[in-house]
Coordinates of C-alpha atoms and ligand atoms in Angstrom, one line a residue:
M1 CA 82.7 118.4 112.3
S2 CA 83.5 115.6 113.9
G3 CA 86.4 115.4 116.6
S4 CA 89.0 113.7 114.7
E5 CA 88.9 117.4 112.2
K6 CA 88.8 119.8 115.6
H7 CA 92.1 121.3 114.7
L8 CA 90.6 122.9 111.4
Q9 CA 88.2 124.8 113.5
G10 CA 89.5 128.7 113.5
Q11 CA 91.3 128.1 110.0
S12 CA 90.6 129.9 106.3
P13 CA 88.9 127.6 104.6
D14 CA 92.5 127.6 102.0
E15 CA 94.4 126.5 105.1
Q16 CA 91.8 124.0 105.2
D17 CA 91.9 122.6 102.5
Y18 CA 95.6 122.3 102.9
L19 CA 95.3 120.1 106.3
R20 CA 93.0 118.2 104.7
Y21 CA 94.0 117.8 101.0
F22 CA 97.3 118.7 100.0
R23 CA 99.6 118.0 103.1
S24 CA 99.2 114.5 102.7
Y25 CA 100.8 115.3 99.5
S26 CA 103.8 116.6 101.3
F27 CA 105.1 112.9 102.5
I28 CA 107.3 111.3 100.3
S29 CA 105.4 108.3 101.7
H30 CA 102.2 109.4 99.9
Q31 CA 104.0 110.5 96.5
R32 CA 106.4 106.7 96.9
S33 CA 103.2 105.0 97.1
M34 CA 101.5 106.1 94.0
L35 CA 104.6 106.1 91.9
E36 CA 105.4 102.3 92.8
D37 CA 101.7 101.6 91.5
H38 CA 103.4 100.6 88.2
K39 CA 100.4 100.0 86.5
R40 CA 99.4 104.0 86.9
T41 CA 103.0 105.3 86.7
T42 CA 103.7 102.9 83.6
A43 CA 100.6 103.9 81.9
Y44 CA 101.9 107.4 82.1
Y45 CA 105.3 106.5 81.2
H46 CA 104.2 104.7 77.7
A47 CA 101.2 107.8 76.8
I48 CA 104.7 109.8 77.3
V49 CA 107.5 108.4 75.9
K50 CA 105.8 106.2 73.3
N51 CA 104.3 109.7 72.2
R52 CA 107.8 111.1 71.5
R53 CA 107.1 113.1 67.7
Q54 CA 104.0 114.4 70.0
F55 CA 106.1 115.6 72.9
E56 CA 109.4 116.2 70.8
G57 CA 110.5 120.2 70.9
K58 CA 107.1 121.4 72.9
V59 CA 106.5 122.8 76.2
V60 CA 104.7 121.0 78.0
L61 CA 102.8 121.8 81.9
D62 CA 103.1 119.0 84.7
V63 CA 99.8 120.3 86.6
G64 CA 100.9 118.8 90.3
T65 CA 104.0 117.5 89.5
G66 CA 104.4 115.7 93.3
S67 CA 107.8 113.9 93.3
G68 CA 108.4 115.0 89.5
I69 CA 108.0 112.1 87.7
L70 CA 105.8 113.2 85.1
A71 CA 107.9 116.0 84.2
M72 CA 110.9 114.1 84.3
F73 CA 109.3 111.8 81.4
A74 CA 108.2 114.4 79.0
A75 CA 112.0 115.9 79.0
R76 CA 113.2 112.3 78.7
A77 CA 110.5 112.3 75.5
G78 CA 112.5 114.9 73.4
A79 CA 110.2 118.0 75.3
R80 CA 111.6 122.1 75.1
K81 CA 110.8 123.3 78.5
V82 CA 108.3 121.4 81.0
Y83 CA 106.9 123.4 84.2
A84 CA 106.2 121.5 87.0
V85 CA 103.7 122.6 89.3
E86 CA 103.5 121.7 93.3
A87 CA 100.9 122.7 95.7
T88 CA 103.4 121.8 98.1
S89 CA 106.9 121.6 99.7
M90 CA 106.7 118.5 97.9
A91 CA 108.3 121.0 94.4
E92 CA 111.6 121.4 96.9
H93 CA 112.3 117.4 96.6
A94 CA 111.1 117.7 93.0
R95 CA 113.5 120.1 92.0
K96 CA 116.1 117.7 93.1
L97 CA 115.2 115.1 91.5
V98 CA 115.3 117.0 88.8
E99 CA 118.9 118.4 89.5
V100 CA 120.5 114.7 89.8
N101 CA 119.0 113.3 86.6
Q102 CA 120.4 116.3 85.2
L103 CA 116.9 117.9 83.5
Q104 CA 117.2 121.1 85.0
N105 CA 117.7 122.9 82.2
I106 CA 114.6 121.8 80.4
V107 CA 112.3 121.5 83.5
T108 CA 111.1 124.2 85.6
V109 CA 109.8 123.2 89.0
I110 CA 107.7 126.1 90.1
Q111 CA 106.0 126.0 93.6
G112 CA 102.6 127.5 94.0
T113 CA 98.7 126.3 93.5
M114 CA 98.0 126.2 89.7
E115 CA 95.4 128.8 90.3
T116 CA 97.4 131.5 91.4
V117 CA 101.1 130.5 89.4
E118 CA 102.5 132.8 86.3
L119 CA 103.9 131.1 83.3
P120 CA 106.5 132.8 80.9
E121 CA 104.1 131.2 78.3
K122 CA 101.8 129.6 77.3
V123 CA 102.5 125.3 76.8
D124 CA 101.7 122.8 73.9
I125 CA 100.8 119.9 76.1
I126 CA 99.0 119.3 79.8
V127 CA 100.2 116.4 81.2
S128 CA 98.6 115.7 84.9
E129 CA 97.5 112.8 87.7
W130 CA 94.4 114.7 89.1
M131 CA 92.1 111.1 89.7
G132 CA 91.1 110.5 92.9
Y133 CA 88.9 107.5 94.6
L134 CA 85.9 107.0 91.5
L135 CA 87.7 109.6 89.1
L136 CA 86.0 112.6 91.0
R137 CA 86.5 112.3 94.5
E138 CA 89.6 115.5 95.0
T139 CA 88.2 117.6 92.7
M140 CA 91.7 118.8 91.4
L141 CA 90.2 118.0 87.7
D142 CA 89.3 121.8 88.4
S143 CA 92.7 122.5 89.0
V144 CA 93.3 121.5 85.5
L145 CA 91.1 122.3 83.5
V146 CA 92.3 125.8 85.0
A147 CA 95.4 125.4 83.8
R148 CA 93.9 124.1 80.5
D149 CA 91.8 127.5 80.4
R150 CA 94.8 129.7 81.3
F151 CA 97.8 128.4 79.6
L152 CA 97.0 125.4 76.6
K153 CA 97.6 127.1 73.0
P154 CA 94.7 126.2 71.0
G155 CA 94.9 122.8 69.8
G156 CA 97.2 121.4 72.7
A157 CA 96.6 118.6 73.4
M158 CA 95.6 117.2 77.5
Y159 CA 97.4 113.7 79.3
P160 CA 95.1 112.0 80.1
S161 CA 92.6 113.5 77.2
H162 CA 89.2 111.7 78.2
A163 CA 87.7 109.8 81.7
R164 CA 85.1 107.1 82.0
L165 CA 82.9 106.0 85.1
F166 CA 81.5 102.1 85.1
W167 CA 79.0 100.6 87.8
A168 CA 78.4 97.3 88.2
P169 CA 76.7 95.0 90.5
I170 CA 78.9 92.5 92.4
K171 CA 78.3 90.1 95.0
T172 CA 80.6 90.6 98.3
E173 CA 80.3 89.4 101.8
E174 CA 81.7 92.7 103.4
S175 CA 77.7 93.8 102.3
A176 CA 76.4 90.7 104.7
L177 CA 78.6 91.9 107.2
R178 CA 78.6 95.8 107.6
K179 CA 74.6 94.8 107.6
E180 CA 75.3 92.6 110.9
D181 CA 77.8 95.5 112.3
Y182 CA 74.6 98.1 111.8
D183 CA 72.3 95.5 113.1
R184 CA 74.5 94.8 116.4
V185 CA 74.2 98.6 117.7
M186 CA 71.1 99.2 117.1
E187 CA 70.1 96.3 119.3
H188 CA 73.1 97.4 121.8
W189 CA 71.1 100.8 121.3
E190 CA 67.6 98.9 122.4
W191 CA 69.7 98.0 126.0
F192 CA 70.7 101.4 126.1
L193 CA 67.3 103.3 126.4
L194 CA 66.8 100.5 128.8
D195 CA 69.5 101.6 131.2
M196 CA 68.5 105.2 130.6
K197 CA 65.0 104.6 131.4
N198 CA 65.9 102.4 135.0
L199 CA 69.0 103.9 136.0
Y200 CA 68.1 107.6 136.0
N201 CA 63.8 107.6 135.2
I202 CA 64.6 109.2 131.3
D203 CA 63.3 108.0 127.9
M204 CA 65.4 109.0 125.3
D205 CA 63.9 106.8 122.5
V206 CA 63.1 109.9 120.9
L207 CA 66.7 109.8 119.5
S208 CA 65.7 106.0 118.4
Q209 CA 64.8 107.2 114.8
P210 CA 68.0 110.6 114.3
Y211 CA 70.4 107.2 115.7
M212 CA 69.6 104.3 113.3
V213 CA 69.7 107.2 110.5
E214 CA 73.1 108.5 112.0
Q215 CA 74.3 104.4 112.0
K216 CA 72.8 103.4 108.8
Q217 CA 75.2 106.0 107.0
K218 CA 78.1 105.0 109.6
Y219 CA 77.8 100.9 108.1
L220 CA 76.0 100.9 105.2
G221 CA 75.4 104.7 103.8
G222 CA 80.0 105.6 102.5
G223 CA 81.3 104.1 99.5
E224 CA 83.9 101.6 100.5
W225 CA 87.4 101.2 99.0
A226 CA 88.0 97.4 97.8
E227 CA 89.6 95.5 95.4
V228 CA 87.2 93.6 94.3
H229 CA 88.1 90.3 92.6
P230 CA 86.6 90.1 88.6
D231 CA 84.4 87.1 89.7
Q232 CA 82.6 88.7 91.7
L233 CA 80.9 90.8 88.6
L234 CA 77.6 90.0 88.2
S235 CA 77.2 91.4 84.4
A236 CA 79.2 94.4 82.2
P237 CA 79.1 97.7 83.6
V238 CA 77.1 100.6 82.8
A239 CA 80.0 103.0 81.3
S240 CA 79.1 106.5 81.7
V241 CA 79.9 109.2 77.9
S242 CA 83.0 109.6 77.8
L243 CA 84.2 112.9 79.8
D244 CA 86.8 114.9 77.5
M245 CA 88.9 117.3 79.0
H246 CA 89.5 119.5 76.1
Q247 CA 86.1 120.3 76.4
I248 CA 84.6 119.3 80.0
T249 CA 84.3 122.8 81.7
I250 CA 84.4 122.9 85.7
D251 CA 80.6 123.7 86.2
E252 CA 79.3 121.1 84.0
L253 CA 81.4 119.0 86.5
K254 CA 80.1 121.3 89.5
A255 CA 76.5 120.1 88.5
G256 CA 77.1 116.5 88.4
V257 CA 77.9 113.6 86.2
S258 CA 74.6 111.5 86.4
G259 CA 73.2 108.5 83.4
E260 CA 71.5 105.3 83.7
G261 CA 72.2 102.1 81.6
I262 CA 70.7 98.6 81.4
V263 CA 72.8 95.8 81.1
A264 CA 72.2 91.7 81.6
L265 CA 73.0 89.8 84.5
H266 CA 74.9 86.7 83.7
S267 CA 74.0 84.9 87.3
Q268 CA 71.2 85.0 89.7
Q269 CA 72.6 85.6 92.4
P270 CA 72.1 88.7 94.8
I271 CA 72.6 91.7 94.0
E272 CA 75.1 92.9 97.4
A273 CA 76.7 96.4 95.8
I274 CA 77.5 98.3 93.2
C275 CA 80.7 98.6 92.7
G276 CA 82.3 101.5 90.6
W277 CA 85.1 102.4 88.9
F278 CA 86.8 104.9 85.7
D279 CA 89.7 104.6 83.1
V280 CA 91.3 107.6 81.5
S281 CA 92.9 107.3 78.2
F282 CA 95.7 109.3 76.7
R283 CA 94.6 110.5 72.6
G284 CA 95.7 113.9 72.5
S285 CA 93.5 116.6 71.0
P286 CA 91.8 116.5 67.6
E287 CA 94.9 118.8 65.7
N288 CA 97.5 117.0 67.6
P289 CA 96.9 113.3 68.3
A290 CA 98.7 111.2 70.0
D291 CA 100.5 108.1 67.8
N292 CA 100.1 105.4 70.0
P293 CA 96.9 105.9 72.8
I294 CA 96.9 104.6 75.4
E295 CA 95.2 103.4 78.1
L296 CA 94.5 103.3 82.1
D297 CA 91.9 101.2 83.4
T298 CA 91.1 100.7 87.0
A299 CA 88.4 97.8 86.9
P300 CA 88.5 94.7 89.0
D301 CA 91.8 92.8 87.4
A302 CA 92.7 89.6 88.6
Q303 CA 96.2 90.6 88.6
G304 CA 95.6 92.7 91.1
A305 CA 94.5 96.7 91.5
T306 CA 95.6 99.9 91.1
H307 CA 95.5 102.1 94.3
W308 CA 92.3 103.5 93.4
G309 CA 90.8 100.2 93.7
Q310 CA 86.9 100.3 93.1
T311 CA 84.6 101.6 95.3
V312 CA 81.4 99.3 96.6
F313 CA 78.1 101.2 97.6
M314 CA 77.0 98.3 99.3
I315 CA 72.9 97.4 98.9
Q316 CA 70.7 96.3 101.9
P317 CA 69.1 94.2 101.8
P318 CA 70.1 92.9 98.3
L319 CA 68.2 92.4 95.3
Q320 CA 67.2 89.1 94.4
P321 CA 66.8 88.7 90.2
Q322 CA 65.2 86.1 88.5
V323 CA 66.2 84.5 86.1
Q324 CA 67.7 85.2 82.9
E325 CA 67.1 89.5 84.4
S326 CA 68.6 92.9 83.6
V327 CA 69.6 95.5 85.6
S328 CA 69.6 99.0 85.2
I329 CA 71.6 101.6 87.5
R330 CA 71.2 105.3 87.4
Y331 CA 74.2 107.4 89.0
A332 CA 74.8 110.6 89.7
V333 CA 77.9 111.8 91.4
F334 CA 78.0 115.1 93.0
R335 CA 80.7 117.5 94.5
R336 CA 80.0 118.0 98.6
E337 CA 78.4 121.3 99.5
D338 CA 80.2 121.3 103.0
Y339 CA 83.8 120.5 101.6
A340 CA 83.8 120.4 97.4
R341 CA 86.9 117.6 97.3
L342 CA 84.8 114.9 99.0
L343 CA 81.5 113.5 97.4
R344 CA 77.5 112.6 97.1
V345 CA 76.8 109.6 95.2
Q346 CA 73.4 108.6 94.1
L347 CA 72.6 105.0 93.0
H348 CA 69.0 103.3 91.8
T349 CA 69.2 100.1 91.2
R350 CA 66.5 98.4 89.3
L351 CA 66.2 94.7 88.7
A352 CA 64.0 95.0 85.1
S353 CA 61.6 92.1 85.4
S354 CA 60.7 92.3 88.7
G355 CA 60.8 96.0 89.1
L356 CA 62.7 95.1 93.0
E357 CA 64.3 98.2 93.2
H358 CA 67.1 100.1 95.8
K359 CA 67.8 104.1 96.2
Q360 CA 70.1 105.3 97.7
E361 CA 72.7 108.3 98.1
F362 CA 76.4 108.0 99.4
G363 CA 79.4 109.7 100.7
V364 CA 82.1 109.3 99.5
D365 CA 84.8 110.5 102.4
Ligands
SAH1 N1 102.7 113.8 89.7 C1 102.2 113.5 90.3 C2 101.8 113.3 91.4 C3 100.5 113.6 91.5 S1 99.3 113.0 92.8 C4 102.5 111.7 89.9 O1 102.2 111.1 89.2 O2 103.1 110.7 90.6 C5 98.8 115.3 92.7 C6 99.6 116.1 93.0 O3 98.5 117.7 92.4 C7 100.4 116.2 94.5 O4 101.5 116.2 94.5 C8 99.2 117.5 94.9 O5 100.1 117.7 96.2 C9 98.8 118.1 93.6 N2 98.0 119.2 93.5 C10 97.0 119.0 93.1 N3 96.0 120.7 93.3 C11 96.8 121.5 92.6 C12 97.1 122.5 92.4 N4 95.5 123.2 92.5 N5 97.9 123.1 92.3 C13 99.2 122.6 92.5 N6 99.9 121.3 93.0 C14 97.8 120.4 93.1

């Protein structure tokens, strides 16, 4: 437990999860920052209103309704009934928003967790915006799958229906900067050892190795939020298999999302980091496909990123490719044992012809 997590001491796991995860969603400012990510909100808007035929007369469940936005979109697209479930007190605001927008005859806001609420009927469609950084952080997808297994009618549709992860080698000045920070603290450590010896005659060198591990983790061991420009990409991305929201199980997610791919570099510049991002698509279910499939892509974009940005994993020292080199990227994303909403990401990057490689496990906090 870090110093900043002292307030969690003595709390039950549910209370800790509320403080670490749900509480932030009870602030209007947080909901606003998601709503004004217009690439995100417009993708959901189009997925719903451009598929009016799919929503007309249907019963819809919005998992984690927040401000109620997706529930209201579904009602406007002709849904007969929308259940809007929200764990936090934001549910009260959502209820008011539903009323002033005169959708209270269609939308029922229920405050509670998806795992515990009861609904009076099964639903035809589940909409949810559950994605965290690198798709899987927050592990909210579990709650959407619980909703599916509890309440979706056979043949019903999940919005979004599919998700993929992407990985690409990039150049980034941040990598060298993190390394400099790390070198600086390790240099300071040498002076610290001398001081402890000279002033108190205490030898602390036995801590050098664990301190190095600790500081390497701090400066080079975490996936970092970044807005990567497409010019930084050194190849096309390696894509994961498409996760099918109608099929995937929580047990499969618990086992981790992993895979491998090989891509040709279009530049000979050193690989300073691996950049991860995701997309989701709204295609409806096989039994009830969308008339107008919609994609929401969080790839590096010269027009500006979504609030998810991309997640960047530093490679130190950088890998220097030869001419016309290919790179293989093997990845595995696991939830963390100590707190399942955070991630552990294993990356193995290998240059095909020289065999130069970098293997590391990163945290995504
Ligand atoms: N649907 C809104 C909010 C998305 S953020 C929008 O698109 O703008 C995700 C929301 O889901 C948060 O408000 C969070 O509190 C809620 N949430 C997460 N897990 C939940 C669960 N298990 N049960 C109910 N609500 C949940």
